Amino acid sequence: MDVLASPTPRASRVRGACPSLAAGSSSRLRPSFRPFLVKFGSLPPLRSSLKVSSPISSAEEAEKNDAADLANWDLASGTVSLSPLDGRYMQKVKDLRPFFSEYGLIRYRVLVEVKWLQKLSQIPEVVEVPQFSQDARLFLESIIDNFDITDAIEVKKIEKITNHDVKAVEYFLKQKCKSHSEIAKVLEFFHFACTSEDINNLAHALSLKEALSDVVFPVMVDLCKEISTMAKEHAHIPMLSHTHGQPASPTTLGKEMANFAVRLSERGKAFCKIRILGKFAGAVGNYNAHKVAYPDINWKCIAAEFVQSLGVDFNAYVTQIEPHDYIAELFNNIIQFNNILTDFDRDIWSYISLGYFKQITKAGEIGSSTMPHKVNPIDFENSEGNLCLANAILSALSMKLPISRMQRDLTDSTVLRNLGVGLGYSLLAYKSALQGIKKLQVNESRLNEDLDQTWEVLAEPIQTVMRRHAVPEAYEKLKELTRGREVSKQSIREFTESLDLPEEAKAILLNLTPNSYIGEAEELAKSVDEAVDLVNGFKLP
Ligand SMILES: O=C(O)C[C@H](Nc1ncnc2c1ncn2[C@@H]1O[C@H](COP(=O)(O)O)[C@@H](O)[C@H]1O)C(=O)O
């Protein structure tokens, strides 16, 4: 399972405190992970159930069998999992696991608890926690750096007794550090003056920030880039518009793609204004316990420094919880991005249905189980379906999270465990849309065919030129000629020739075809990069 190959909480990496956190450790962890999977995944052991391994004759073969076991375990767990994100689509969204799994949450909590102890050791007034020696500092860092699945299991075991998930982390750390003589003297300063939410809110803030930056934003940017590329490549290809589903003034295929690229990138730009916030103010947000224990310390300042040292903005006005308004703002922006992508998916679906795009086929793949000729737009349909699920979850979270009775209720705790679910469905949808885009092939002859059959779209420019030259009842005359009637190239030409217009104006109209009546569409599409700025990707502040 790839949670093992996870990137590590980046706060520590970025600030250089725990450089080795970045190292993947999958092979080291795997042996201890399988029992975990068996135990917590309620599946029987692989060797007996799936019979994937042959008798082991060498270490190399054993390793191969291990890999096969794991691959088969993925297949097996994917087949029985309740949620498609952890089952059928696991491969596509697994990069989010290190951030939003139970393992990820525990890991971030460990990071925050350890960093807080280190911070206390740097406050001169907290004489009971002297500056740590180099050895003690390295020991503490190594708890974060080397945190692995066996540690997470240990925390879960402790939680079985405490029935309090954050307290379990504190006990785990005390247990882990009691062997170090220097740290053993200050064990009571783990979680000192903290309420659990001081730890949780920072863990969630870090997981969100890092998962978005490392996993979600790059795929959103890829989407914008692909759609911008389509805009430029198809800038010149005329296409009949369809307002109300009816033939309307032509555009170009590229220009319609440019609209989506710009809309999506505007949402991307909005992320840089959303501040990820954290609190560290104790049980009800007033540093009550802190002030009694150490009256002379400016705890608000210490809390601000601590929160900011993790790469999170400080929120000074809080109850027991950080009020989660920023999560609502963040998710609302993602919901809007997802709505725009839904609009894109549906338009591409419609263009495929009109024959404007063909989809590249792959030998062996089936379109329909009963109609052999078919190539269905399944990637865009998958994307649309998952955007619907994503937005349902993201909006549920954005509506719920800012509401908490008085100084807190615990309803947010279970809800916050689903941060990765809304993002998971989003990520899946983005990847499906990207997959669909890669299969698209423009069918220019089909596009031209529609344009050739709708000369009535020239009614608009003819009546506009007539109005310019004060021809009376221009609109009404064109309406009479075209509305509900068969219109041909011939009838349009004859009508134009009959008009009392200056020769130059008439010549322009006689030269016009549905293909050339595209306004500035080509230029707009070609200059899409001026409006879509993706050089620096999407970023949170
Ligand atoms: O710092 C504190 O603990 C203060 C305490 N408030 C709490 N704050 C944070 N977590 C708490 C709180 N209370 C319980 N728990 C533990 O939260 C876990 C909830 O589990 P779940 O509903 O599955 O998400 C589950 O593990 C619970 O034990 C208060 O009394 O105000």
Coordinates of C-alpha atoms and ligand atoms in Angstrom, one line a residue:
M1 CA 0.0 0.0 0.0
D2 CA 1.5 3.2 -1.0
V3 CA 0.9 5.1 2.1
L4 CA 4.2 3.6 2.9
A5 CA 6.0 5.3 0.1
S6 CA 4.5 8.5 1.3
P7 CA 6.1 11.9 1.2
T8 CA 6.4 13.2 4.7
P9 CA 4.8 16.2 6.4
R10 CA 6.5 19.0 4.7
A11 CA 6.5 21.6 7.3
S12 CA 9.5 20.0 8.9
R13 CA 11.2 19.5 5.5
V14 CA 10.7 23.0 4.3
R15 CA 12.0 24.6 7.4
G16 CA 15.0 22.2 7.4
A17 CA 14.2 20.8 10.8
C18 CA 13.8 17.2 9.7
P19 CA 15.4 16.8 6.3
S20 CA 15.3 13.0 6.3
L21 CA 11.5 13.1 6.5
A22 CA 11.5 13.4 2.8
A23 CA 13.0 10.0 2.3
G24 CA 10.6 7.3 1.2
S25 CA 10.8 4.2 3.3
S26 CA 8.5 1.7 1.7
S27 CA 10.7 -1.2 1.5
R28 CA 11.8 -0.8 5.1
L29 CA 8.2 -0.6 6.2
R30 CA 6.5 -3.2 4.1
P31 CA 7.2 -6.2 6.2
S32 CA 5.6 -4.6 9.2
F33 CA 2.7 -3.3 7.1
R34 CA 1.2 -6.6 5.9
P35 CA 0.1 -7.7 9.4
F36 CA -1.4 -4.3 9.8
L37 CA -3.4 -4.7 6.6
V38 CA -4.5 -8.2 7.5
K39 CA -5.5 -7.1 10.9
F40 CA -7.1 -3.8 10.1
G41 CA -8.3 -4.6 6.6
S42 CA -10.2 -7.7 7.9
L43 CA -8.9 -9.8 5.1
P44 CA -7.4 -13.2 5.5
P45 CA -3.6 -13.5 5.1
L46 CA -2.7 -13.4 1.4
R47 CA -0.6 -16.5 1.1
S48 CA -3.4 -18.8 2.1
S49 CA -6.3 -16.9 0.6
L50 CA -5.0 -15.8 -2.8
K51 CA -2.4 -18.5 -3.3
V52 CA -0.1 -16.1 -5.2
S53 CA 3.2 -17.4 -3.9
S54 CA 5.2 -20.5 -4.9
P55 CA 7.6 -22.2 -2.5
I56 CA 10.4 -19.7 -1.7
S57 CA 13.7 -20.8 -2.9
S58 CA 15.8 -17.7 -2.6
A59 CA 15.8 -14.2 -1.1
E60 CA 15.2 -12.7 -4.5
E61 CA 12.2 -14.9 -5.1
A62 CA 10.9 -14.1 -1.7
E63 CA 11.1 -10.4 -2.5
K64 CA 9.2 -11.1 -5.8
N65 CA 6.6 -13.0 -3.9
D66 CA 6.3 -10.2 -1.5
A67 CA 5.7 -7.7 -4.3
A68 CA 3.2 -10.1 -5.9
D69 CA 1.5 -10.4 -2.5
L70 CA 1.2 -6.7 -2.2
A71 CA -0.1 -6.2 -5.7
N72 CA -2.6 -8.9 -5.1
W73 CA -3.5 -7.4 -1.8
D74 CA -4.2 -4.2 -3.5
L75 CA -6.4 -6.0 -6.0
A76 CA -8.1 -7.9 -3.2
S77 CA -8.7 -4.9 -1.0
G78 CA -9.8 -2.9 -3.9
T79 CA -12.4 -5.6 -4.7
V80 CA -13.9 -5.7 -1.2
S81 CA -13.4 -2.0 -0.1
L82 CA -16.6 -0.1 0.7
S83 CA -15.5 3.1 -0.9
P84 CA -14.4 3.2 -4.6
L85 CA -11.7 5.7 -3.7
D86 CA -9.9 3.0 -1.7
G87 CA -11.0 0.3 -4.1
R88 CA -11.5 0.6 -7.8
Y89 CA -9.9 4.0 -8.1
M90 CA -7.2 3.6 -5.5
Q91 CA -4.3 3.8 -7.9
K92 CA -5.5 7.2 -9.1
V93 CA -5.9 8.8 -5.7
K94 CA -3.4 7.0 -3.6
D95 CA -1.1 10.0 -3.5
L96 CA -3.5 11.6 -1.1
R97 CA -3.3 8.8 1.5
P98 CA -0.1 10.0 3.2
F99 CA -2.0 13.3 4.0
F100 CA -5.5 12.2 4.8
S101 CA -5.4 8.6 6.1
E102 CA -5.6 7.8 9.8
Y103 CA -1.8 7.2 9.5
G104 CA -1.3 10.6 8.0
L105 CA -3.3 12.4 10.7
I106 CA -1.4 10.6 13.5
R107 CA 1.9 11.5 11.8
Y108 CA 1.0 15.1 11.6
R109 CA -0.1 15.1 15.3
V110 CA 3.2 13.6 16.3
L111 CA 5.0 16.3 14.4
V112 CA 3.0 19.1 16.2
E113 CA 3.4 17.6 19.6
V114 CA 7.2 17.1 19.2
K115 CA 7.6 20.6 17.8
W116 CA 5.7 22.1 20.7
L117 CA 8.0 20.4 23.2
Q118 CA 10.9 21.8 21.3
K119 CA 9.4 25.2 21.3
L120 CA 8.9 25.1 25.1
S121 CA 12.6 24.3 25.5
Q122 CA 13.4 27.5 23.7
I123 CA 11.3 29.7 26.0
P124 CA 13.7 31.0 28.8
E125 CA 10.9 31.5 31.3
V126 CA 10.0 27.8 31.1
V127 CA 13.0 26.9 33.2
E128 CA 11.6 23.4 33.8
V129 CA 12.3 22.5 30.1
P130 CA 15.9 23.6 29.5
Q131 CA 17.4 23.9 26.1
F132 CA 17.8 20.4 24.7
S133 CA 21.2 19.0 23.9
Q134 CA 22.1 18.2 20.3
D135 CA 21.5 14.5 21.2
A136 CA 18.0 15.2 22.6
R137 CA 17.1 17.3 19.6
L138 CA 18.2 14.6 17.2
F139 CA 16.3 12.0 19.2
L140 CA 13.1 14.1 19.0
E141 CA 13.6 14.8 15.3
S142 CA 14.1 11.1 14.6
I143 CA 10.7 10.4 16.1
I144 CA 9.2 12.5 13.3
D145 CA 11.7 11.4 10.7
N146 CA 11.3 7.7 11.3
F147 CA 7.6 7.7 12.1
D148 CA 6.2 4.6 10.3
I149 CA 3.2 2.4 10.2
T150 CA 4.3 0.4 13.3
D151 CA 4.3 3.7 15.2
A152 CA 0.9 4.5 14.0
I153 CA -0.3 1.0 15.0
E154 CA 1.2 1.6 18.4
V155 CA -0.8 4.8 18.8
K156 CA -4.0 3.0 17.7
K157 CA -3.3 0.3 20.3
I158 CA -3.1 3.0 23.0
E159 CA -6.2 4.7 21.7
K160 CA -8.1 1.4 22.3
I161 CA -7.5 2.0 26.0
T162 CA -7.8 5.8 26.2
N163 CA -10.6 6.1 23.7
H164 CA -9.1 9.5 23.1
D165 CA -7.2 9.7 19.9
V166 CA -5.0 12.7 20.7
K167 CA -4.2 11.6 24.2
A168 CA -3.0 8.4 22.7
V169 CA -0.4 10.3 20.7
E170 CA 0.8 12.0 23.9
Y171 CA 1.1 8.7 25.7
F172 CA 2.9 7.2 22.7
L173 CA 5.5 10.0 22.8
K174 CA 6.0 9.7 26.5
Q175 CA 6.6 6.0 26.1
K176 CA 8.9 6.6 23.2
C177 CA 11.0 9.2 25.0
K178 CA 11.3 7.6 28.5
S179 CA 14.4 5.8 27.4
H180 CA 16.2 9.1 26.7
S181 CA 17.4 10.4 30.1
E182 CA 17.3 14.1 29.2
I183 CA 13.9 14.0 27.6
A184 CA 12.5 11.6 30.3
K185 CA 12.9 14.5 32.8
V186 CA 10.4 16.7 30.9
L187 CA 7.8 14.1 29.7
E188 CA 5.0 16.0 31.4
F189 CA 5.7 18.9 29.0
F190 CA 4.4 16.9 26.1
H191 CA 1.0 18.4 25.2
F192 CA 1.7 21.1 27.9
A193 CA -1.2 23.5 28.3
C194 CA -2.7 22.1 25.1
T195 CA -6.2 21.1 24.3
S196 CA -6.4 18.3 21.7
E197 CA -7.7 20.8 19.2
D198 CA -4.5 22.8 19.4
I199 CA -2.8 19.7 17.9
N200 CA -5.6 18.7 15.6
N201 CA -6.2 22.0 13.9
L202 CA -2.5 22.3 13.0
A203 CA -2.4 18.7 11.8
H204 CA -5.4 19.3 9.5
A205 CA -4.0 22.6 8.3
L206 CA -0.7 21.0 7.4
S207 CA -2.3 18.0 5.7
L208 CA -4.5 20.3 3.6
K209 CA -1.8 22.7 2.7
E210 CA 0.7 20.0 1.7
A211 CA -1.8 17.7 -0.1
L212 CA -3.0 20.6 -2.2
S213 CA 0.4 21.9 -3.0
D214 CA 2.0 18.5 -3.7
V215 CA -0.8 16.5 -5.2
V216 CA -4.0 18.4 -6.2
F217 CA -2.8 21.7 -7.6
P218 CA -0.3 20.1 -10.0
V219 CA -3.1 18.1 -11.6
M220 CA -5.4 21.2 -11.7
V221 CA -2.6 23.0 -13.5
D222 CA -2.1 20.1 -15.9
L223 CA -5.8 20.4 -16.8
C224 CA -5.5 24.1 -17.5
K225 CA -2.4 23.6 -19.5
E226 CA -4.0 20.8 -21.7
I227 CA -7.1 23.0 -22.3
S228 CA -4.9 26.0 -23.2
T229 CA -3.0 23.8 -25.6
M230 CA -6.3 22.8 -27.2
A231 CA -7.3 26.4 -27.4
K232 CA -4.1 27.3 -29.3
E233 CA -4.1 24.2 -31.5
H234 CA -7.7 24.6 -32.6
A235 CA -7.7 28.4 -32.6
H236 CA -8.5 28.6 -36.3
I237 CA -11.0 25.8 -36.6
P238 CA -14.5 27.3 -37.1
M239 CA -17.4 25.7 -35.3
L240 CA -21.1 26.4 -35.3
S241 CA -22.2 27.8 -32.0
H242 CA -25.3 26.3 -30.3
T243 CA -27.1 28.7 -28.0
H244 CA -30.2 27.0 -26.6
G245 CA -29.0 24.0 -28.5
Q246 CA -29.9 25.8 -31.8
P247 CA -27.5 26.9 -34.6
A248 CA -26.0 30.3 -33.6
S249 CA -23.2 32.6 -34.9
P250 CA -20.0 30.6 -35.4
T251 CA -17.0 30.6 -33.1
T252 CA -13.8 28.5 -33.2
L253 CA -13.2 25.4 -31.4
G254 CA -10.1 26.9 -29.9
K255 CA -11.9 30.0 -28.6
E256 CA -14.4 27.8 -26.7
M257 CA -11.5 25.9 -25.1
A258 CA -9.8 29.2 -24.2
N259 CA -12.9 30.2 -22.3
F260 CA -12.5 27.2 -20.0
A261 CA -8.8 27.6 -19.6
V262 CA -9.2 31.2 -18.5
R263 CA -12.1 30.4 -16.1
L264 CA -10.2 27.5 -14.5
S265 CA -7.0 29.5 -14.1
E266 CA -9.0 32.4 -12.5
R267 CA -10.1 29.9 -9.8
G268 CA -6.5 28.8 -9.5
K269 CA -5.4 32.4 -9.0
A270 CA -7.9 32.8 -6.2
F271 CA -6.1 30.1 -4.0
C272 CA -3.3 32.5 -3.4
K273 CA -5.7 34.7 -1.3
I274 CA -6.9 32.0 1.0
R275 CA -4.9 31.9 4.2
I276 CA -4.6 28.5 5.9
L277 CA -5.1 29.3 9.6
G278 CA -4.1 27.7 12.8
K279 CA -4.8 28.3 16.5
F280 CA -2.8 27.3 19.6
A281 CA -4.7 29.0 22.5
G282 CA -5.7 26.2 24.7
A283 CA -9.1 24.9 25.9
V284 CA -11.3 27.9 25.1
G285 CA -8.9 30.2 23.2
N286 CA -7.7 32.4 26.0
Y287 CA -4.5 30.7 27.2
N288 CA -6.2 30.2 30.6
A289 CA -4.0 27.4 31.8
H290 CA -0.9 28.9 30.3
K291 CA -1.3 32.1 32.2
V292 CA -1.8 30.5 35.5
A293 CA 1.3 28.2 35.1
Y294 CA 3.5 31.0 33.7
P295 CA 1.9 34.4 34.2
D296 CA 4.8 36.4 32.8
I297 CA 5.0 34.8 29.4
N298 CA 3.4 36.5 26.4
W299 CA 1.5 33.3 25.3
K300 CA -0.3 34.9 22.4
C301 CA 3.1 35.8 20.9
I302 CA 4.5 32.4 21.6
A303 CA 1.5 30.7 20.0
A304 CA 1.7 33.0 16.9
E305 CA 5.4 32.2 16.5
F306 CA 4.7 28.5 16.9
V307 CA 1.9 28.3 14.4
Q308 CA 3.8 30.4 11.9
S309 CA 6.9 28.3 12.3
L310 CA 4.9 25.4 10.8
G311 CA 4.0 27.4 7.8
V312 CA 0.4 28.2 8.9
D313 CA -1.1 31.7 9.5
F314 CA -2.1 32.5 13.0
N315 CA -5.7 33.0 14.1
A316 CA -5.8 34.8 17.4
Y317 CA -9.6 34.9 17.8
V318 CA -10.8 31.4 18.5
T319 CA -12.8 29.2 20.8
Q320 CA -11.5 25.7 21.5
I321 CA -11.3 25.2 17.8
E322 CA -10.0 27.2 14.9
P323 CA -13.4 28.0 13.4
H324 CA -12.7 26.4 10.0
D325 CA -13.9 29.3 8.0
Y326 CA -10.8 29.1 5.8
I327 CA -11.6 25.5 5.0
A328 CA -15.1 26.6 3.8
E329 CA -13.5 29.3 1.7
L330 CA -10.9 26.9 0.3
F331 CA -13.5 24.2 -0.5
N332 CA -15.9 26.8 -2.0
N333 CA -13.2 27.8 -4.4
I334 CA -12.5 24.1 -5.3
I335 CA -16.3 23.6 -5.8
Q336 CA -16.3 26.5 -8.3
F337 CA -13.3 25.0 -10.1
N338 CA -15.2 21.7 -10.2
N339 CA -18.3 23.4 -11.5
I340 CA -16.4 24.9 -14.4
L341 CA -14.8 21.5 -15.1
T342 CA -18.3 20.0 -15.1
D343 CA -19.3 22.6 -17.7
F344 CA -16.3 21.6 -19.7
D345 CA -17.0 17.9 -19.4
R346 CA -20.6 18.3 -20.6
D347 CA -19.6 20.5 -23.5
I348 CA -17.0 18.0 -24.7
W349 CA -19.6 15.3 -24.3
S350 CA -22.0 17.3 -26.4
Y351 CA -19.3 18.0 -29.1
I352 CA -18.4 14.3 -29.2
S353 CA -22.1 13.6 -29.6
L354 CA -22.3 16.0 -32.5
G355 CA -19.3 14.3 -34.1
Y356 CA -17.1 17.4 -33.7
F357 CA -14.5 15.2 -31.9
K358 CA -13.6 11.6 -32.5
Q359 CA -12.0 9.6 -29.7
I360 CA -8.9 7.6 -30.4
T361 CA -9.6 3.9 -29.9
K362 CA -7.3 1.3 -28.4
A363 CA -7.1 -2.2 -29.6
G364 CA -8.8 -4.5 -27.1
E365 CA -11.1 -1.9 -25.5
I366 CA -14.8 -2.2 -25.7
G367 CA -17.2 0.7 -26.3
S368 CA -20.6 -0.9 -25.7
S369 CA -21.2 -4.5 -24.6
T370 CA -23.9 -4.9 -27.1
M371 CA -23.4 -2.2 -29.8
P372 CA -20.0 -3.0 -31.2
H373 CA -19.6 0.2 -33.2
K374 CA -19.7 2.5 -30.2
V375 CA -16.9 4.6 -28.7
N376 CA -18.5 6.1 -25.6
P377 CA -17.2 9.3 -23.9
I378 CA -16.7 7.4 -20.7
D379 CA -13.8 9.5 -19.3
F380 CA -15.8 12.7 -19.4
E381 CA -18.8 10.9 -17.9
N382 CA -16.6 9.5 -15.1
S383 CA -15.2 13.0 -14.5
E384 CA -18.7 14.5 -14.4
G385 CA -19.9 11.9 -12.0
N386 CA -17.0 12.2 -9.6
L387 CA -17.2 16.0 -9.7
C388 CA -20.8 15.6 -8.5
L389 CA -19.6 13.5 -5.6
A390 CA -16.7 15.8 -4.9
N391 CA -18.9 18.9 -4.7
A392 CA -21.5 17.1 -2.6
I393 CA -18.9 16.3 0.0
L394 CA -16.9 19.5 -0.3
S395 CA -20.1 21.6 0.1
A396 CA -21.3 19.4 3.0
L397 CA -18.0 20.2 4.8
S398 CA -18.0 23.8 3.9
M399 CA -21.6 24.2 5.2
K400 CA -21.0 22.2 8.4
L401 CA -17.5 23.0 9.6
P402 CA -18.0 26.7 10.5
I403 CA -20.8 25.8 12.9
S404 CA -19.9 24.6 16.4
R405 CA -22.0 25.0 19.5
M406 CA -20.7 27.7 22.0
Q407 CA -17.0 27.1 22.6
R408 CA -17.0 23.8 20.6
D409 CA -18.8 20.6 19.9
L410 CA -17.1 17.5 18.6
T411 CA -19.2 17.2 15.4
D412 CA -16.3 18.6 13.4
S413 CA -14.0 15.8 14.5
T414 CA -15.6 13.0 12.5
V415 CA -16.4 15.3 9.6
L416 CA -12.8 16.5 9.2
R417 CA -11.8 12.9 8.7
N418 CA -13.4 13.3 5.2
L419 CA -11.2 16.2 4.0
G420 CA -9.4 13.7 1.7
V421 CA -12.6 12.2 0.4
G422 CA -13.9 15.4 -1.3
L423 CA -10.4 16.1 -2.6
G424 CA -10.1 12.4 -3.7
Y425 CA -13.2 12.6 -5.8
S426 CA -11.9 15.9 -7.3
L427 CA -8.5 14.4 -8.1
L428 CA -10.1 11.4 -9.7
A429 CA -12.4 13.6 -11.8
Y430 CA -9.4 15.8 -12.9
K431 CA -7.4 12.7 -14.0
S432 CA -10.4 11.3 -15.9
A433 CA -10.9 14.5 -17.8
L434 CA -7.2 14.6 -18.6
Q435 CA -7.4 11.0 -19.8
G436 CA -10.4 11.9 -22.0
I437 CA -8.7 15.0 -23.5
K438 CA -5.7 12.9 -24.6
K439 CA -8.0 10.7 -26.7
L440 CA -9.7 13.6 -28.5
Q441 CA -9.3 14.1 -32.2
V442 CA -10.9 17.0 -34.0
N443 CA -13.2 16.0 -36.9
E444 CA -13.0 19.0 -39.1
S445 CA -15.1 17.7 -41.9
R446 CA -18.0 17.1 -39.5
L447 CA -17.6 20.7 -38.2
N448 CA -17.6 22.1 -41.8
E449 CA -20.6 20.0 -42.7
D450 CA -22.7 21.7 -40.0
L451 CA -21.4 25.1 -40.9
D452 CA -22.3 24.5 -44.6
Q453 CA -25.8 23.6 -43.7
T454 CA -26.5 26.7 -41.7
W455 CA -26.2 29.7 -44.0
E456 CA -29.0 31.3 -41.9
V457 CA -26.4 32.3 -39.4
L458 CA -25.4 35.1 -41.8
A459 CA -28.7 36.8 -41.1
E460 CA -27.1 38.4 -38.1
P461 CA -24.2 40.2 -40.0
I462 CA -26.4 41.1 -42.9
Q463 CA -29.0 42.9 -40.8
T464 CA -26.3 44.6 -38.8
V465 CA -24.6 46.0 -41.9
M466 CA -28.1 47.0 -43.2
R467 CA -28.7 48.9 -40.0
R468 CA -25.4 50.6 -40.2
H469 CA -26.4 51.9 -43.7
A470 CA -29.9 52.9 -42.5
V471 CA -31.8 50.3 -44.5
P472 CA -35.3 50.4 -43.0
E473 CA -36.6 47.3 -41.1
A474 CA -33.4 45.4 -41.5
Y475 CA -34.1 43.0 -38.7
E476 CA -37.6 42.3 -39.9
K477 CA -36.5 41.7 -43.5
L478 CA -34.0 39.1 -42.4
K479 CA -36.5 37.5 -40.0
E480 CA -38.9 37.2 -42.9
L481 CA -36.2 35.5 -45.0
T482 CA -34.8 33.1 -42.5
R483 CA -37.0 32.4 -39.5
G484 CA -38.4 28.8 -39.7
R485 CA -37.5 28.6 -43.4
E486 CA -35.0 26.6 -45.4
V487 CA -32.0 28.9 -46.0
S488 CA -29.3 28.2 -48.6
K489 CA -26.1 29.7 -49.8
Q490 CA -28.1 30.7 -52.9
S491 CA -31.0 32.4 -51.1
I492 CA -28.6 34.4 -48.9
R493 CA -26.6 35.5 -51.9
E494 CA -29.7 36.6 -53.8
F495 CA -31.0 38.5 -50.8
T496 CA -27.7 40.3 -50.3
E497 CA -27.4 41.2 -54.0
S498 CA -30.8 42.8 -53.9
L499 CA -29.9 45.1 -51.1
D500 CA -29.5 48.9 -51.4
L501 CA -26.0 49.0 -49.9
P502 CA -22.7 50.6 -50.8
E503 CA -20.7 48.2 -53.1
E504 CA -17.9 47.8 -50.6
A505 CA -20.3 46.7 -47.9
K506 CA -22.1 44.4 -50.2
A507 CA -18.8 42.8 -51.3
I508 CA -17.9 42.1 -47.7
L509 CA -21.2 40.4 -47.1
L510 CA -21.0 38.4 -50.4
N511 CA -17.6 37.1 -49.3
L512 CA -18.8 36.0 -45.9
T513 CA -19.5 32.3 -45.3
P514 CA -20.5 30.6 -42.1
N515 CA -16.8 29.4 -41.9
S516 CA -15.4 32.9 -42.0
Y517 CA -18.0 34.6 -39.8
I518 CA -16.0 34.0 -36.6
G519 CA -15.3 37.5 -35.4
E520 CA -12.2 37.7 -33.2
A521 CA -12.5 34.1 -32.1
E522 CA -9.2 33.0 -33.6
E523 CA -7.2 35.9 -32.1
L524 CA -8.8 35.4 -28.7
A525 CA -7.9 31.7 -28.7
K526 CA -4.3 32.3 -29.9
S527 CA -3.7 34.8 -27.1
V528 CA -5.1 32.6 -24.4
D529 CA -1.7 32.6 -22.6
E530 CA -2.0 36.3 -21.9
A531 CA -5.0 35.5 -19.7
V532 CA -3.9 32.1 -18.3
D533 CA -0.9 32.4 -16.1
L534 CA 0.4 29.0 -15.1
V535 CA 4.1 29.7 -14.9
N536 CA 4.1 29.5 -11.1
G537 CA 1.3 27.0 -10.8
F538 CA -1.4 27.4 -8.2
K539 CA -0.3 28.4 -4.8
L540 CA -1.6 29.0 -1.3
P541 CA 0.0 32.0 0.4
Ligands
LIG1 O1 -8.5 18.4 24.7 C1 -9.6 17.9 24.9 O2 -9.8 16.6 24.8 C2 -10.8 18.8 25.3 C3 -12.1 18.2 25.0 N1 -12.5 18.3 23.6 C4 -12.0 17.4 22.7 N2 -11.3 17.9 21.7 C5 -10.8 17.1 20.8 N3 -11.0 15.7 20.7 C6 -11.8 15.2 21.7 C7 -12.3 16.1 22.7 N4 -13.1 15.3 23.5 C8 -12.9 14.0 23.1 N5 -12.1 14.0 22.0 C9 -11.7 12.8 21.2 O3 -12.0 13.0 19.8 C10 -12.2 11.8 19.1 C11 -13.5 11.9 18.3 O4 -13.6 10.8 17.5 P1 -14.5 10.9 16.1 O5 -15.8 11.3 16.5 O6 -14.4 9.5 15.6 O7 -13.7 11.9 15.3 C12 -12.3 10.7 20.2 O8 -11.1 10.0 20.2 C13 -12.5 11.6 21.4 O9 -12.0 11.0 22.6 C14 -13.1 19.0 25.9 O10 -13.6 18.5 26.9 O11 -13.4 20.2 25.6

